[in-house]
């Protein structure tokens, strides 16, 4: 008989929220870069421009929406993935095969992406407000103000604008983060050189963050453009066509800031998650 601690269903949302507090400025700059019609500014230039025009705190514009998104989108996908994975692990007396992790991660991410679409929409708009002229700003006071105003001014269906893209992106991110993290952690531990410690979690999460960035960047660009527009794009295919006209590089616009944001976010999320699991996880006897 052996005692193990497993993650509680809400640990993923808490870990992702804590990581978002650190990486939010990078996420904001990524959104600004992706919503440029032409490549006019790079990452450092955009950051300096935001700080110069609006002040340092403008880098945290939309933080309430970002946290609310993590507590819907990330909480859902982590809860689904880890609950099913742990049950399968106990049932099969061993880890799941990689292809099953990929399928489970895709399903969990797709579901979480759909659930988190409304808060993601408000998050993108609040972040993009900073670079718009004063007369065109939406000026949402907070995430719930944004949700209510979108319902009143644009209708309930607008809350799920870009839901297909958000769900597809969520599936790809979760394959990159959840499935690749588990697999890389298992491979690192199997070498026998490292134990289940923070350094192992760091190595596995760096690989997972890089995989997630490359997989989801094209969809992330399209999703951001869809959510930030009111009339500009009539459908997903229209957005894809218009983005493609800017050239193939347009789909990887903001790749460096996306990697700089997503990799640290992934690393922090999994380090926080592993610490929560080790100290406060549910005790299971196997």
Backbone as CSV, one residue per row, in Angstrom:
resi,resn,N_x,N_y,N_z,CA_x,CA_y,CA_z,C_x,C_y,C_z
1,UNK,0.845,-1.197,0.000,0.000,0.000,0.000,0.883,1.252,0.000
2,UNK,0.535,2.182,-0.866,1.329,3.399,-0.992,0.417,4.626,-1.001
3,UNK,0.844,5.644,-0.256,0.057,6.884,-0.193,0.564,7.872,-1.246
4,UNK,-0.380,8.420,-2.014,-0.047,9.433,-3.018,-1.009,10.601,-2.891
5,UNK,-0.548,11.763,-3.291,-1.438,12.925,-3.328,-1.767,13.252,-4.780
6,UNK,-3.063,13.470,-5.042,-3.503,13.843,-6.384,-4.127,15.233,-6.337
7,UNK,-4.140,15.883,-7.478,-4.640,17.250,-7.570,-6.145,17.304,-7.330
8,UNK,-6.599,18.321,-6.626,-8.039,18.565,-6.479,-8.544,19.266,-7.739
9,UNK,-9.844,19.153,-8.024,-10.394,19.598,-9.306,-10.186,21.086,-9.585
10,UNK,-10.077,21.905,-8.530,-9.967,23.347,-8.733,-8.526,23.861,-8.708
11,UNK,-7.550,23.004,-8.476,-6.156,23.437,-8.388,-5.655,24.058,-9.696
12,UNK,-6.107,23.535,-10.833,-5.665,24.063,-12.123,-6.064,25.511,-12.322
13,UNK,-7.302,25.849,-11.932,-7.776,27.224,-12.046,-7.021,28.169,-11.134
14,UNK,-6.756,27.731,-9.914,-6.019,28.556,-8.942,-4.580,28.789,-9.422
15,UNK,-3.931,27.727,-9.898,-2.541,27.830,-10.379,-2.448,28.749,-11.585
16,UNK,-3.379,28.590,-12.529,-3.371,29.422,-13.735,-3.629,30.887,-13.398
17,UNK,-4.495,31.140,-12.429,-4.788,32.519,-12.016,-3.561,33.170,-11.393
18,UNK,-2.858,32.416,-10.555,-1.637,32.940,-9.935,-0.584,33.254,-10.998
19,UNK,-0.455,32.365,-11.986,0.505,32.595,-13.071,0.102,33.799,-13.911
20,UNK,-1.208,33.979,-14.137,-1.708,35.103,-14.952,-1.370,36.452,-14.321
21,UNK,-1.344,36.503,-13.002,-1.001,37.760,-12.317,0.417,38.207,-12.662
22,UNK,1.288,37.246,-12.925,2.686,37.559,-13.253,2.841,37.878,-14.743
23,UNK,2.150,37.127,-15.600,2.390,37.214,-17.046,1.392,38.097,-17.786
24,UNK,0.454,38.734,-17.088,-0.585,39.523,-17.766,-0.035,40.620,-18.685
25,UNK,0.983,41.394,-18.286,1.513,42.414,-19.213,1.974,41.832,-20.537
26,UNK,2.574,40.641,-20.513,3.017,40.000,-21.748,1.826,39.612,-22.619
27,UNK,0.755,39.167,-21.974,-0.457,38.806,-22.711,-1.058,40.041,-23.372
28,UNK,-1.052,41.159,-22.661,-1.597,42.402,-23.204,-0.816,42.860,-24.433
29,UNK,0.507,42.815,-24.364,1.338,43.224,-25.504,1.119,42.282,-26.687
30,UNK,0.945,40.991,-26.400,0.680,40.015,-27.466,-0.601,40.367,-28.216
31,UNK,-1.658,40.728,-27.477,-2.933,41.111,-28.096,-2.757,42.350,-28.971
32,UNK,-2.012,43.341,-28.487,-1.775,44.556,-29.254,-1.052,44.266,-30.565
33,UNK,-0.070,43.390,-30.500,0.686,43.043,-31.705,-0.188,42.302,-32.714
34,UNK,-1.040,41.415,-32.222,-1.868,40.603,-33.108,-2.974,41.407,-33.781
35,UNK,-3.423,42.489,-33.142,-4.533,43.268,-33.710,-4.056,44.420,-34.594
36,UNK,-2.748,44.522,-34.816,-2.247,45.494,-35.790,-2.629,45.043,-37.195
37,UNK,-3.104,45.957,-38.016,-3.421,45.605,-39.401,-2.147,45.428,-40.226
38,UNK,-1.135,46.165,-39.884,0.169,46.023,-40.515,1.211,45.999,-39.403
39,UNK,2.326,45.367,-39.698,3.385,45.272,-38.678,4.086,46.622,-38.572
40,UNK,3.694,47.391,-37.567,4.274,48.726,-37.369,5.195,48.775,-36.165
41,UNK,4.879,47.947,-35.154,5.678,47.965,-33.931,6.057,46.544,-33.520
42,UNK,7.223,46.423,-32.937,7.653,45.158,-32.353,7.328,45.178,-30.860
43,UNK,7.719,44.109,-30.194,7.313,43.918,-28.795,7.773,45.048,-27.878
44,UNK,9.071,45.380,-27.929,9.605,46.402,-27.020,9.000,47.765,-27.337
45,UNK,8.888,48.073,-28.632,8.293,49.347,-29.038,6.856,49.482,-28.583
46,UNK,6.084,48.379,-28.705,4.688,48.408,-28.267,4.595,48.597,-26.757
47,UNK,5.465,47.924,-26.004,5.468,48.052,-24.541,5.763,49.492,-24.126
48,UNK,6.799,50.068,-24.721,7.162,51.456,-24.397,6.049,52.430,-24.786
49,UNK,5.406,52.156,-25.899,4.314,53.016,-26.367,3.147,53.017,-25.385
50,UNK,2.786,51.832,-24.883,1.679,51.708,-23.920,2.022,52.430,-22.619
51,UNK,3.239,52.204,-22.113,3.656,52.829,-20.850,3.737,54.349,-20.994
52,UNK,4.263,54.803,-22.133,4.410,56.242,-22.364,3.045,56.937,-22.459
53,UNK,2.102,56.303,-23.140,0.786,56.918,-23.353,-0.129,56.825,-22.136
54,UNK,-0.100,55.656,-21.463,-1.108,55.397,-20.427,-0.550,55.159,-19.028
55,UNK,0.755,54.977,-18.920,1.342,54.687,-17.619,1.565,53.202,-17.409
56,UNK,2.358,52.865,-16.410,2.744,51.470,-16.160,1.545,50.575,-15.860
57,UNK,0.572,51.091,-15.112,-0.577,50.270,-14.716,-1.439,49.858,-15.912
58,UNK,-1.277,50.553,-17.043,-2.029,50.175,-18.247,-1.652,48.772,-18.722
59,UNK,-0.450,48.310,-18.343,-0.026,46.961,-18.697,-0.877,45.896,-17.997
60,UNK,-1.612,46.307,-16.970,-2.498,45.381,-16.250,-3.965,45.636,-16.583
61,UNK,-4.214,46.348,-17.679,-5.587,46.566,-18.126,-6.229,45.224,-18.474
62,UNK,-7.430,44.997,-17.936,-8.130,43.738,-18.207,-7.736,42.593,-17.305
63,UNK,-7.039,42.872,-16.200,-6.599,41.791,-15.309,-7.783,41.031,-14.710
64,UNK,-8.866,41.749,-14.363,-10.031,41.060,-13.776,-10.619,40.061,-14.768
65,UNK,-10.667,40.462,-16.057,-11.179,39.556,-17.082,-10.246,38.359,-17.268
66,UNK,-8.939,38.618,-17.185,-7.957,37.544,-17.332,-8.103,36.513,-16.210
67,UNK,-8.273,36.992,-14.976,-8.439,36.074,-13.841,-9.747,35.302,-13.942
68,UNK,-10.799,36.008,-14.370,-12.096,35.345,-14.531,-12.018,34.282,-15.626
69,UNK,-11.250,34.588,-16.675,-11.057,33.608,-17.756,-10.348,32.364,-17.243
70,UNK,-9.302,32.557,-16.432,-8.576,31.408,-15.899,-9.470,30.547,-15.005
71,UNK,-10.389,31.195,-14.282,-11.261,30.455,-13.376,-12.464,29.831,-14.094
72,UNK,-12.558,30.040,-15.402,-13.567,29.329,-16.199,-12.861,28.372,-17.158
73,UNK,-12.069,28.934,-18.056,-11.380,28.154,-19.084,-10.375,27.156,-18.496
74,UNK,-9.403,27.655,-17.744,-8.354,26.771,-17.222,-8.880,25.817,-16.157
75,UNK,-9.755,26.316,-15.296,-10.308,25.449,-14.261,-11.037,24.269,-14.898
76,UNK,-11.826,24.532,-15.949,-12.596,23.471,-16.609,-11.683,22.426,-17.243
77,UNK,-10.695,22.891,-18.008,-9.865,21.927,-18.738,-8.962,21.121,-17.807
78,UNK,-8.408,21.762,-16.777,-7.590,21.022,-15.815,-8.441,20.028,-15.035
79,UNK,-9.647,20.456,-14.639,-10.532,19.583,-13.861,-10.892,18.333,-14.657
80,UNK,-11.260,18.515,-15.928,-11.623,17.367,-16.776,-10.420,16.454,-16.982
81,UNK,-9.301,17.049,-17.399,-8.116,16.255,-17.738,-7.582,15.485,-16.529
82,UNK,-7.380,16.181,-15.424,-6.727,15.536,-14.285,-7.642,14.525,-13.594
83,UNK,-8.953,14.804,-13.553,-9.885,13.861,-12.933,-9.922,12.549,-13.710
84,UNK,-10.056,12.648,-15.039,-10.114,11.437,-15.879,-8.763,10.718,-15.872
85,UNK,-7.663,11.488,-16.003,-6.331,10.883,-16.020,-6.054,10.095,-14.745
86,UNK,-6.365,10.677,-13.586,-6.090,10.003,-12.315,-6.940,8.746,-12.146
87,UNK,-8.194,8.802,-12.610,-9.059,7.612,-12.528,-8.551,6.500,-13.442
88,UNK,-8.133,6.879,-14.640,-7.597,5.895,-15.585,-6.290,5.295,-15.079
89,UNK,-5.482,6.135,-14.438,-4.203,5.671,-13.908,-4.411,4.628,-12.811
90,UNK,-5.404,4.894,-11.938,-5.703,3.925,-10.864,-6.309,2.652,-11.430
91,UNK,-7.145,2.806,-12.440,-7.817,1.643,-13.040,-6.825,0.742,-13.773
92,UNK,-5.908,1.371,-14.539,-4.953,0.604,-15.352,-3.655,0.273,-14.625
93,UNK,-3.529,0.747,-13.371,-2.324,0.517,-12.571,-1.056,1.050,-13.259
94,UNK,-1.218,2.144,-13.971,-0.068,2.742,-14.649,-0.489,3.954,-15.456
95,UNK,0.472,4.705,-16.008,0.142,5.920,-16.767,-0.589,5.624,-18.072
96,UNK,-1.362,6.606,-18.529,-2.057,6.489,-19.800,-1.062,6.557,-20.961
97,UNK,-1.346,5.864,-22.073,-0.510,6.034,-23.280,-0.606,7.467,-23.786
98,UNK,0.414,7.902,-24.531,0.465,9.293,-24.979,-0.718,9.660,-25.872
99,UNK,-1.134,8.764,-26.765,-2.236,9.097,-27.667,-3.533,9.338,-26.908
100,UNK,-3.727,8.631,-25.785,-4.915,8.855,-24.957,-4.826,10.200,-24.235
101,UNK,-3.628,10.571,-23.822,-3.432,11.886,-23.191,-3.744,13.001,-24.182
102,UNK,-3.313,12.822,-25.434,-3.576,13.822,-26.474,-5.075,13.977,-26.695
103,UNK,-5.788,12.860,-26.822,-7.243,12.903,-27.041,-7.959,13.524,-25.846
104,UNK,-7.555,13.133,-24.646,-8.171,13.685,-23.439,-7.864,15.176,-23.303
105,UNK,-6.620,15.568,-23.577,-6.241,16.979,-23.513,-7.018,17.815,-24.509
106,UNK,-7.206,17.285,-25.722,-7.964,18.005,-26.755,-9.415,18.190,-26.335
107,UNK,-10.017,17.135,-25.789,-11.412,17.231,-25.351,-11.553,18.224,-24.195
108,UNK,-10.667,18.123,-23.212,-10.715,19.025,-22.055,-10.517,20.477,-22.491
109,UNK,-9.557,20.710,-23.391,-9.286,22.063,-23.863,-10.421,22.626,-24.702
110,UNK,-11.034,21.790,-25.534,-12.156,22.242,-26.368,-13.326,22.667,-25.487
111,UNK,-13.619,21.852,-24.480,-14.713,22.168,-23.553,-14.412,23.435,-22.763
112,UNK,-13.193,23.524,-22.216,-12.800,24.700,-21.443,-12.782,25.961,-22.286
113,UNK,-12.338,25.831,-23.546,-12.312,26.977,-24.446,-13.692,27.543,-24.693
114,UNK,-14.666,26.665,-24.853,-16.049,27.125,-25.076,-16.605,27.802,-23.829
115,UNK,-16.392,27.198,-22.667,-16.886,27.763,-21.410,-16.268,29.132,-21.139
116,UNK,-14.990,29.289,-21.500,-14.280,30.530,-21.197,-14.385,31.610,-22.258
117,UNK,-15.132,31.360,-23.347,-15.211,32.340,-24.446,-15.713,33.719,-24.015
118,UNK,-16.818,33.843,-23.255,-17.293,35.184,-22.879,-16.256,36.012,-22.119
119,UNK,-15.590,35.407,-21.151,-14.593,36.156,-20.383,-13.351,36.426,-21.225
120,UNK,-13.029,35.537,-22.156,-11.906,35.760,-23.061,-12.200,36.945,-23.973
121,UNK,-13.434,37.062,-24.438,-13.853,38.184,-25.282,-13.658,39.519,-24.562
122,UNK,-14.114,39.584,-23.316,-13.961,40.819,-22.528,-12.486,41.095,-22.262
123,UNK,-11.729,40.049,-21.985,-10.293,40.186,-21.725,-9.574,40.826,-22.911
124,UNK,-9.824,40.319,-24.122,-9.187,40.853,-25.331,-9.570,42.316,-25.547
125,UNK,-10.852,42.636,-25.359,-11.320,44.007,-25.585,-10.739,44.984,-24.564
126,UNK,-10.689,44.574,-23.305,-10.142,45.455,-22.273,-8.653,45.715,-22.508
127,UNK,-7.932,44.700,-22.957,-6.514,44.870,-23.231,-6.293,45.783,-24.431
128,UNK,-7.132,45.646,-25.441,-6.953,46.420,-26.666,-7.423,47.865,-26.524
129,UNK,-8.241,48.148,-25.526,-8.737,49.510,-25.292,-7.609,50.521,-25.122
130,UNK,-6.520,50.055,-24.521,-5.414,50.944,-24.170,-4.841,51.652,-25.394
131,UNK,-4.795,50.965,-26.537,-4.151,51.570,-27.709,-5.128,52.300,-28.623
132,UNK,-6.420,52.304,-28.273,-7.415,52.966,-29.115,-7.587,54.438,-28.725
133,UNK,-8.043,55.243,-29.693,-8.320,56.659,-29.400,-9.441,56.741,-28.373
134,UNK,-9.420,57.796,-27.545,-10.363,57.918,-26.422,-11.820,57.771,-26.842
135,UNK,-12.181,58.335,-28.002,-13.596,58.300,-28.421,-14.055,56.922,-28.890
136,UNK,-13.115,56.017,-29.160,-13.469,54.674,-29.634,-13.345,53.605,-28.548
137,UNK,-12.910,53.980,-27.373,-12.725,52.996,-26.305,-14.058,52.510,-25.739
138,UNK,-14.064,51.262,-25.341,-15.283,50.690,-24.753,-15.361,51.014,-23.264
139,UNK,-14.215,51.147,-22.609,-14.130,51.556,-21.204,-14.961,50.678,-20.262
140,UNK,-14.773,49.362,-20.373,-15.427,48.471,-19.413,-14.791,48.676,-18.043
141,UNK,-15.621,48.839,-17.018,-15.103,49.073,-15.665,-14.411,47.826,-15.120
142,UNK,-14.988,46.676,-15.405,-14.435,45.391,-14.975,-15.081,44.300,-15.822
143,UNK,-14.711,43.063,-15.570,-15.164,41.964,-16.417,-16.684,41.823,-16.440
144,UNK,-17.332,42.002,-15.293,-18.798,41.819,-15.244,-19.520,42.972,-15.935
145,UNK,-18.947,44.181,-15.856,-19.485,45.311,-16.602,-19.402,45.029,-18.103
146,UNK,-18.265,44.465,-18.529,-18.082,44.119,-19.937,-19.089,43.084,-20.405
147,UNK,-19.295,42.051,-19.610,-20.243,40.991,-19.969,-21.668,41.543,-20.095
148,UNK,-22.077,42.374,-19.132,-23.425,42.951,-19.155,-23.614,43.891,-20.345
149,UNK,-22.627,44.728,-20.610,-22.746,45.696,-21.707,-22.775,45.007,-23.073
150,UNK,-22.001,43.953,-23.225,-22.033,43.212,-24.490,-23.412,42.601,-24.709
151,UNK,-23.987,42.042,-23.633,-25.345,41.469,-23.728,-26.366,42.530,-24.137
152,UNK,-26.284,43.708,-23.513,-27.259,44.778,-23.780,-27.054,45.415,-25.150
153,UNK,-25.800,45.700,-25.492,-25.503,46.476,-26.701,-25.383,45.625,-27.963
154,UNK,-24.910,44.387,-27.808,-24.631,43.580,-28.999,-25.372,42.248,-29.022
155,UNK,-26.057,41.935,-27.924,-26.813,40.684,-27.878,-26.039,39.555,-27.230
156,UNK,-26.775,38.574,-26.726,-26.177,37.449,-26.007,-25.240,36.629,-26.894
157,UNK,-25.595,36.502,-28.170,-24.788,35.673,-29.075,-23.379,36.225,-29.260
158,UNK,-23.226,37.549,-29.125,-21.910,38.157,-29.298,-20.916,37.680,-28.246
159,UNK,-21.424,37.271,-27.073,-20.548,36.763,-26.018,-19.777,35.533,-26.477
160,UNK,-20.339,34.833,-27.455,-19.681,33.625,-27.954,-19.084,33.840,-29.342
161,UNK,-18.798,35.120,-29.650,-18.100,35.435,-30.889,-16.707,34.810,-30.854
162,UNK,-16.405,34.042,-31.870,-15.099,33.383,-31.907,-15.025,32.139,-31.050
163,UNK,-16.184,31.588,-30.647,-16.194,30.398,-29.774,-15.542,29.194,-30.450
164,UNK,-15.767,29.052,-31.758,-15.166,27.911,-32.462,-13.647,28.004,-32.451
165,UNK,-13.136,29.236,-32.660,-11.694,29.438,-32.625,-11.142,29.260,-31.213
166,UNK,-11.861,29.811,-30.228,-11.408,29.708,-28.833,-11.380,28.249,-28.387
167,UNK,-12.390,27.481,-28.805,-12.455,26.067,-28.426,-11.354,25.265,-29.115
168,UNK,-11.143,25.556,-30.408,-10.091,24.849,-31.151,-8.715,25.185,-30.591
169,UNK,-8.518,26.470,-30.266,-7.255,26.887,-29.673,-7.059,26.221,-28.315
170,UNK,-8.146,26.178,-27.527,-8.082,25.534,-26.223,-7.672,24.077,-26.331
171,UNK,-8.173,23.396,-27.368,-7.821,21.983,-27.583,-6.332,21.844,-27.883
172,UNK,-5.812,22.708,-28.765,-4.397,22.627,-29.137,-3.474,23.013,-27.981
173,UNK,-3.860,24.065,-27.253,-3.054,24.482,-26.094,-3.010,23.367,-25.056
174,UNK,-4.126,22.728,-24.837,-4.193,21.681,-23.819,-3.421,20.437,-24.226
175,UNK,-3.407,20.131,-25.525,-2.549,19.037,-26.003,-1.089,19.383,-25.724
176,UNK,-0.714,20.628,-26.064,0.660,21.065,-25.844,1.033,21.142,-24.376
177,UNK,0.126,21.696,-23.569,0.436,21.881,-22.147,0.217,20.600,-21.334
178,UNK,-1.004,20.103,-21.303,-1.342,19.003,-20.400,-0.731,17.668,-20.829
179,UNK,-1.002,17.270,-22.082,-0.499,15.975,-22.550,1.028,15.969,-22.638
180,UNK,1.605,17.028,-23.220,3.067,17.078,-23.378,3.776,17.229,-22.032
181,UNK,3.160,17.949,-21.095,3.772,18.077,-19.767,3.837,16.711,-19.082
182,UNK,2.719,16.001,-19.067,2.694,14.679,-18.437,3.707,13.733,-19.075
183,UNK,3.721,13.719,-20.415,4.611,12.794,-21.120,6.076,13.136,-20.896
184,UNK,6.410,14.419,-21.002,7.814,14.815,-20.820,8.269,14.595,-19.378
185,UNK,7.369,14.810,-18.430,7.712,14.560,-17.022,7.994,13.073,-16.805
186,UNK,7.161,12.225,-17.388,7.374,10.774,-17.265,8.705,10.352,-17.895
187,UNK,9.035,10.934,-19.060,10.286,10.585,-19.744,11.502,11.041,-18.939
188,UNK,11.411,12.239,-18.358,12.516,12.751,-17.538,12.732,11.861,-16.307
189,UNK,11.637,11.492,-15.646,11.738,10.636,-14.451,12.236,9.232,-14.802
190,UNK,11.884,8.756,-16.004,12.284,7.410,-16.423,13.786,7.286,-16.631
191,UNK,14.475,8.413,-16.864,15.930,8.361,-17.049,16.646,7.957,-15.758
192,UNK,16.004,8.252,-14.625,16.608,7.924,-13.342,17.581,8.954,-12.820
193,UNK,17.858,9.980,-13.628,18.808,11.021,-13.214,18.163,12.074,-12.320
194,UNK,16.844,12.272,-12.464,16.145,13.297,-11.699,14.982,12.693,-10.937
195,UNK,14.651,13.343,-9.837,13.494,12.914,-9.042,12.323,13.869,-9.300
196,UNK,11.203,13.593,-8.685,9.998,14.413,-8.874,10.119,15.683,-8.032
197,UNK,10.895,16.640,-8.557,11.127,17.885,-7.823,10.873,19.097,-8.724
198,UNK,11.118,20.291,-8.212,10.812,21.515,-8.956,11.609,21.604,-10.264
199,UNK,12.853,21.141,-10.272,13.648,21.209,-11.498,13.042,20.330,-12.599
200,UNK,12.557,19.166,-12.220,11.875,18.284,-13.174,10.612,18.944,-13.701
201,UNK,9.853,19.563,-12.808,8.626,20.265,-13.213,8.960,21.413,-14.164
202,UNK,10.080,22.094,-13.893,10.504,23.206,-14.736,10.851,22.724,-16.151
203,UNK,11.651,21.662,-16.254,12.048,21.147,-17.559,10.840,20.693,-18.374
204,UNK,9.950,19.941,-17.729,8.767,19.419,-18.428,7.840,20.543,-18.871
205,UNK,7.706,21.565,-18.043,6.787,22.661,-18.374,7.352,23.586,-19.453
206,UNK,8.669,23.738,-19.540,9.277,24.520,-20.623,8.976,23.855,-21.967
207,UNK,9.150,22.544,-22.021,8.847,21.803,-23.251,7.363,21.907,-23.591
208,UNK,6.520,21.773,-22.582,5.072,21.856,-22.799,4.661,23.240,-23.296
209,UNK,5.241,24.293,-22.711,4.922,25.655,-23.129,5.338,25.937,-24.560
210,UNK,6.512,25.449,-24.948,6.975,25.624,-26.324,6.085,24.892,-27.313
211,UNK,5.694,23.674,-26.976,4.805,22.893,-27.846,3.464,23.590,-28.019
212,UNK,2.914,24.088,-26.924,1.611,24.760,-26.966,1.669,26.028,-27.812
213,UNK,2.749,26.785,-27.698,2.890,28.037,-28.465,2.883,27.777,-29.960
214,UNK,3.679,26.811,-30.406,3.781,26.510,-31.839,2.460,25.964,-32.378
215,UNK,1.805,25.110,-31.603,0.549,24.498,-32.055,-0.580,25.509,-32.226
216,UNK,-0.681,26.450,-31.297,-1.888,27.277,-31.259,-1.754,28.673,-31.843
217,UNK,-0.551,29.100,-32.225,-0.377,30.495,-32.630,-1.268,30.937,-33.797
218,UNK,-1.378,30.173,-34.903,-2.262,30.622,-35.990,-3.716,30.810,-35.547
219,UNK,-4.223,29.869,-34.765,-5.596,29.991,-34.271,-5.725,31.135,-33.278
220,UNK,-4.682,31.376,-32.505,-4.706,32.455,-31.523,-4.831,33.814,-32.211
221,UNK,-4.133,33.978,-33.324,-4.203,35.234,-34.083,-5.621,35.451,-34.618
222,UNK,-6.200,34.414,-35.219,-7.556,34.515,-35.780,-8.580,34.768,-34.677
223,UNK,-8.437,34.069,-33.554,-9.358,34.242,-32.424,-9.319,35.673,-31.896
224,UNK,-8.122,36.215,-31.754,-7.968,37.580,-31.249,-8.617,38.588,-32.197
225,UNK,-8.410,38.410,-33.497,-9.011,39.310,-34.480,-10.536,39.218,-34.467
226,UNK,-11.071,38.017,-34.363,-12.528,37.845,-34.322,-13.141,38.519,-33.110
227,UNK,-12.516,38.335,-31.957,-13.078,38.860,-30.709,-12.964,40.371,-30.622
228,UNK,-11.953,40.936,-31.262,-11.738,42.366,-31.136,-12.563,43.184,-32.123
229,UNK,-13.206,42.519,-33.083,-13.963,43.250,-34.099,-15.441,43.301,-33.747
230,UNK,-16.103,44.368,-34.205,-17.550,44.476,-34.050,-18.248,44.159,-35.367
231,UNK,-17.719,44.680,-36.467,-18.356,44.466,-37.754,-17.366,43.955,-38.803
232,UNK,-16.089,44.056,-38.504,-15.053,43.848,-39.510,-15.108,42.468,-40.170
233,UNK,-15.341,41.415,-39.393,-15.352,40.060,-39.943,-16.740,39.436,-39.788
234,UNK,-17.262,38.910,-40.900,-18.593,38.309,-40.861,-18.594,36.878,-40.361
235,UNK,-17.456,36.188,-40.484,-17.382,34.779,-40.085,-15.927,34.396,-39.878
236,UNK,-15.726,33.156,-39.422,-14.365,32.652,-39.218,-13.629,32.580,-40.554
237,UNK,-14.315,32.079,-41.592,-13.685,31.958,-42.911,-13.303,33.331,-43.472
238,UNK,-14.160,34.334,-43.221,-13.856,35.705,-43.666,-12.601,36.216,-42.975
239,UNK,-12.507,35.964,-41.669,-11.339,36.396,-40.898,-10.078,35.687,-41.398
240,UNK,-10.189,34.383,-41.673,-9.047,33.628,-42.190,-8.583,34.186,-43.532
241,UNK,-9.552,34.500,-44.406,-9.233,35.029,-45.733,-8.535,36.385,-45.641
242,UNK,-9.100,37.277,-44.807,-8.532,38.617,-44.670,-7.144,38.569,-44.036
243,UNK,-6.957,37.673,-43.079,-5.647,37.539,-42.432,-4.628,36.965,-43.409
244,UNK,-5.077,36.000,-44.224,-4.188,35.379,-45.209,-3.702,36.387,-46.245
245,UNK,-4.522,37.416,-46.539,-4.132,38.448,-47.508,-2.901,39.223,-47.047
246,UNK,-2.674,39.237,-45.724,-1.518,39.946,-45.178,-0.238,39.126,-45.296
247,UNK,-0.393,37.872,-45.795,0.772,37.002,-45.961,0.810,35.918,-44.897
248,UNK,1.543,34.825,-45.162,1.599,33.704,-44.208,2.160,34.085,-42.834
249,UNK,3.044,35.073,-42.822,3.626,35.495,-41.538,2.593,36.116,-40.604
250,UNK,1.458,36.570,-41.177,0.419,37.199,-40.355,-0.142,36.217,-39.330
251,UNK,-0.151,34.913,-39.668,-0.675,33.905,-38.749,0.270,33.652,-37.579
252,UNK,1.518,34.088,-37.728,2.480,33.946,-36.631,2.910,35.305,-36.102
253,UNK,2.047,36.300,-36.331,2.309,37.638,-35.781,2.257,37.550,-34.255
254,UNK,3.256,38.099,-33.615,3.284,38.045,-32.151,3.774,36.722,-31.600
255,UNK,4.474,35.906,-32.435,4.941,34.592,-31.966,5.923,34.712,-30.805
256,UNK,6.872,35.656,-30.926,7.871,35.806,-29.856,7.216,36.238,-28.541
257,UNK,6.384,37.317,-28.537,5.715,37.649,-27.279,4.755,36.561,-26.804
258,UNK,4.163,35.819,-27.754,3.289,34.710,-27.350,4.092,33.646,-26.609
259,UNK,5.288,33.331,-27.146,6.162,32.357,-26.485,6.672,32.896,-25.160
260,UNK,7.044,34.191,-25.158,7.559,34.808,-23.931,6.473,34.853,-22.857
261,UNK,5.215,34.937,-23.292,4.109,34.946,-22.337,3.674,33.524,-21.962
262,UNK,3.504,32.646,-22.971,2.914,31.325,-22.708,3.880,30.384,-22.005
263,UNK,5.167,30.436,-22.357,6.120,29.527,-21.715,6.270,29.840,-20.219
264,UNK,6.524,31.120,-19.825,6.558,31.409,-18.383,5.226,31.104,-17.691
265,UNK,4.112,31.396,-18.378,2.799,31.104,-17.787,2.642,29.601,-17.550
266,UNK,3.078,28.795,-18.520,3.000,27.336,-18.378,3.899,26.849,-17.250
267,UNK,5.125,27.380,-17.201,6.076,26.985,-16.156,5.516,27.314,-14.766
268,UNK,5.048,28.552,-14.593,4.501,28.972,-13.293,3.253,28.179,-12.925
269,UNK,2.385,27.951,-13.910,1.157,27.195,-13.648,1.472,25.808,-13.101
270,UNK,2.384,25.087,-13.756,2.672,23.718,-13.335,3.495,23.665,-12.052
271,UNK,4.361,24.640,-11.843,5.099,24.665,-10.565,4.132,24.934,-9.415
272,UNK,3.229,25.916,-9.582,2.220,26.173,-8.555,1.327,24.946,-8.347
273,UNK,0.928,24.315,-9.463,0.038,23.147,-9.391,0.691,21.995,-8.645
274,UNK,1.956,21.721,-8.956,2.664,20.615,-8.296,2.849,20.885,-6.802
275,UNK,3.106,22.145,-6.450,3.266,22.490,-5.036,1.933,22.359,-4.287
276,UNK,0.864,22.816,-4.924,-0.463,22.657,-4.319,-0.788,21.176,-4.121
277,UNK,-0.467,20.375,-5.134,-0.751,18.938,-5.060,0.057,18.274,-3.951
278,UNK,1.347,18.633,-3.854,2.206,18.005,-2.845,1.812,18.371,-1.422
279,UNK,1.334,19.593,-1.221,1.045,20.059,0.138,-0.435,19.986,0.518
280,UNK,-1.326,20.131,-0.473,-2.755,20.180,-0.155,-3.600,19.217,-0.978
281,UNK,-2.941,18.333,-1.725,-3.666,17.415,-2.586,-4.445,16.355,-1.819
282,UNK,-5.378,15.735,-2.533,-6.192,14.681,-1.928,-5.347,13.426,-1.754
283,UNK,-5.396,12.853,-0.572,-4.587,11.664,-0.268,-5.283,10.413,-0.800
284,UNK,-4.550,9.658,-1.617,-5.105,8.438,-2.221,-4.167,7.285,-1.899
285,UNK,-4.719,6.173,-1.474,-3.927,4.983,-1.151,-4.013,4.009,-2.333
286,UNK,-2.845,3.669,-2.870,-2.818,2.730,-4.014,-2.027,1.481,-3.681
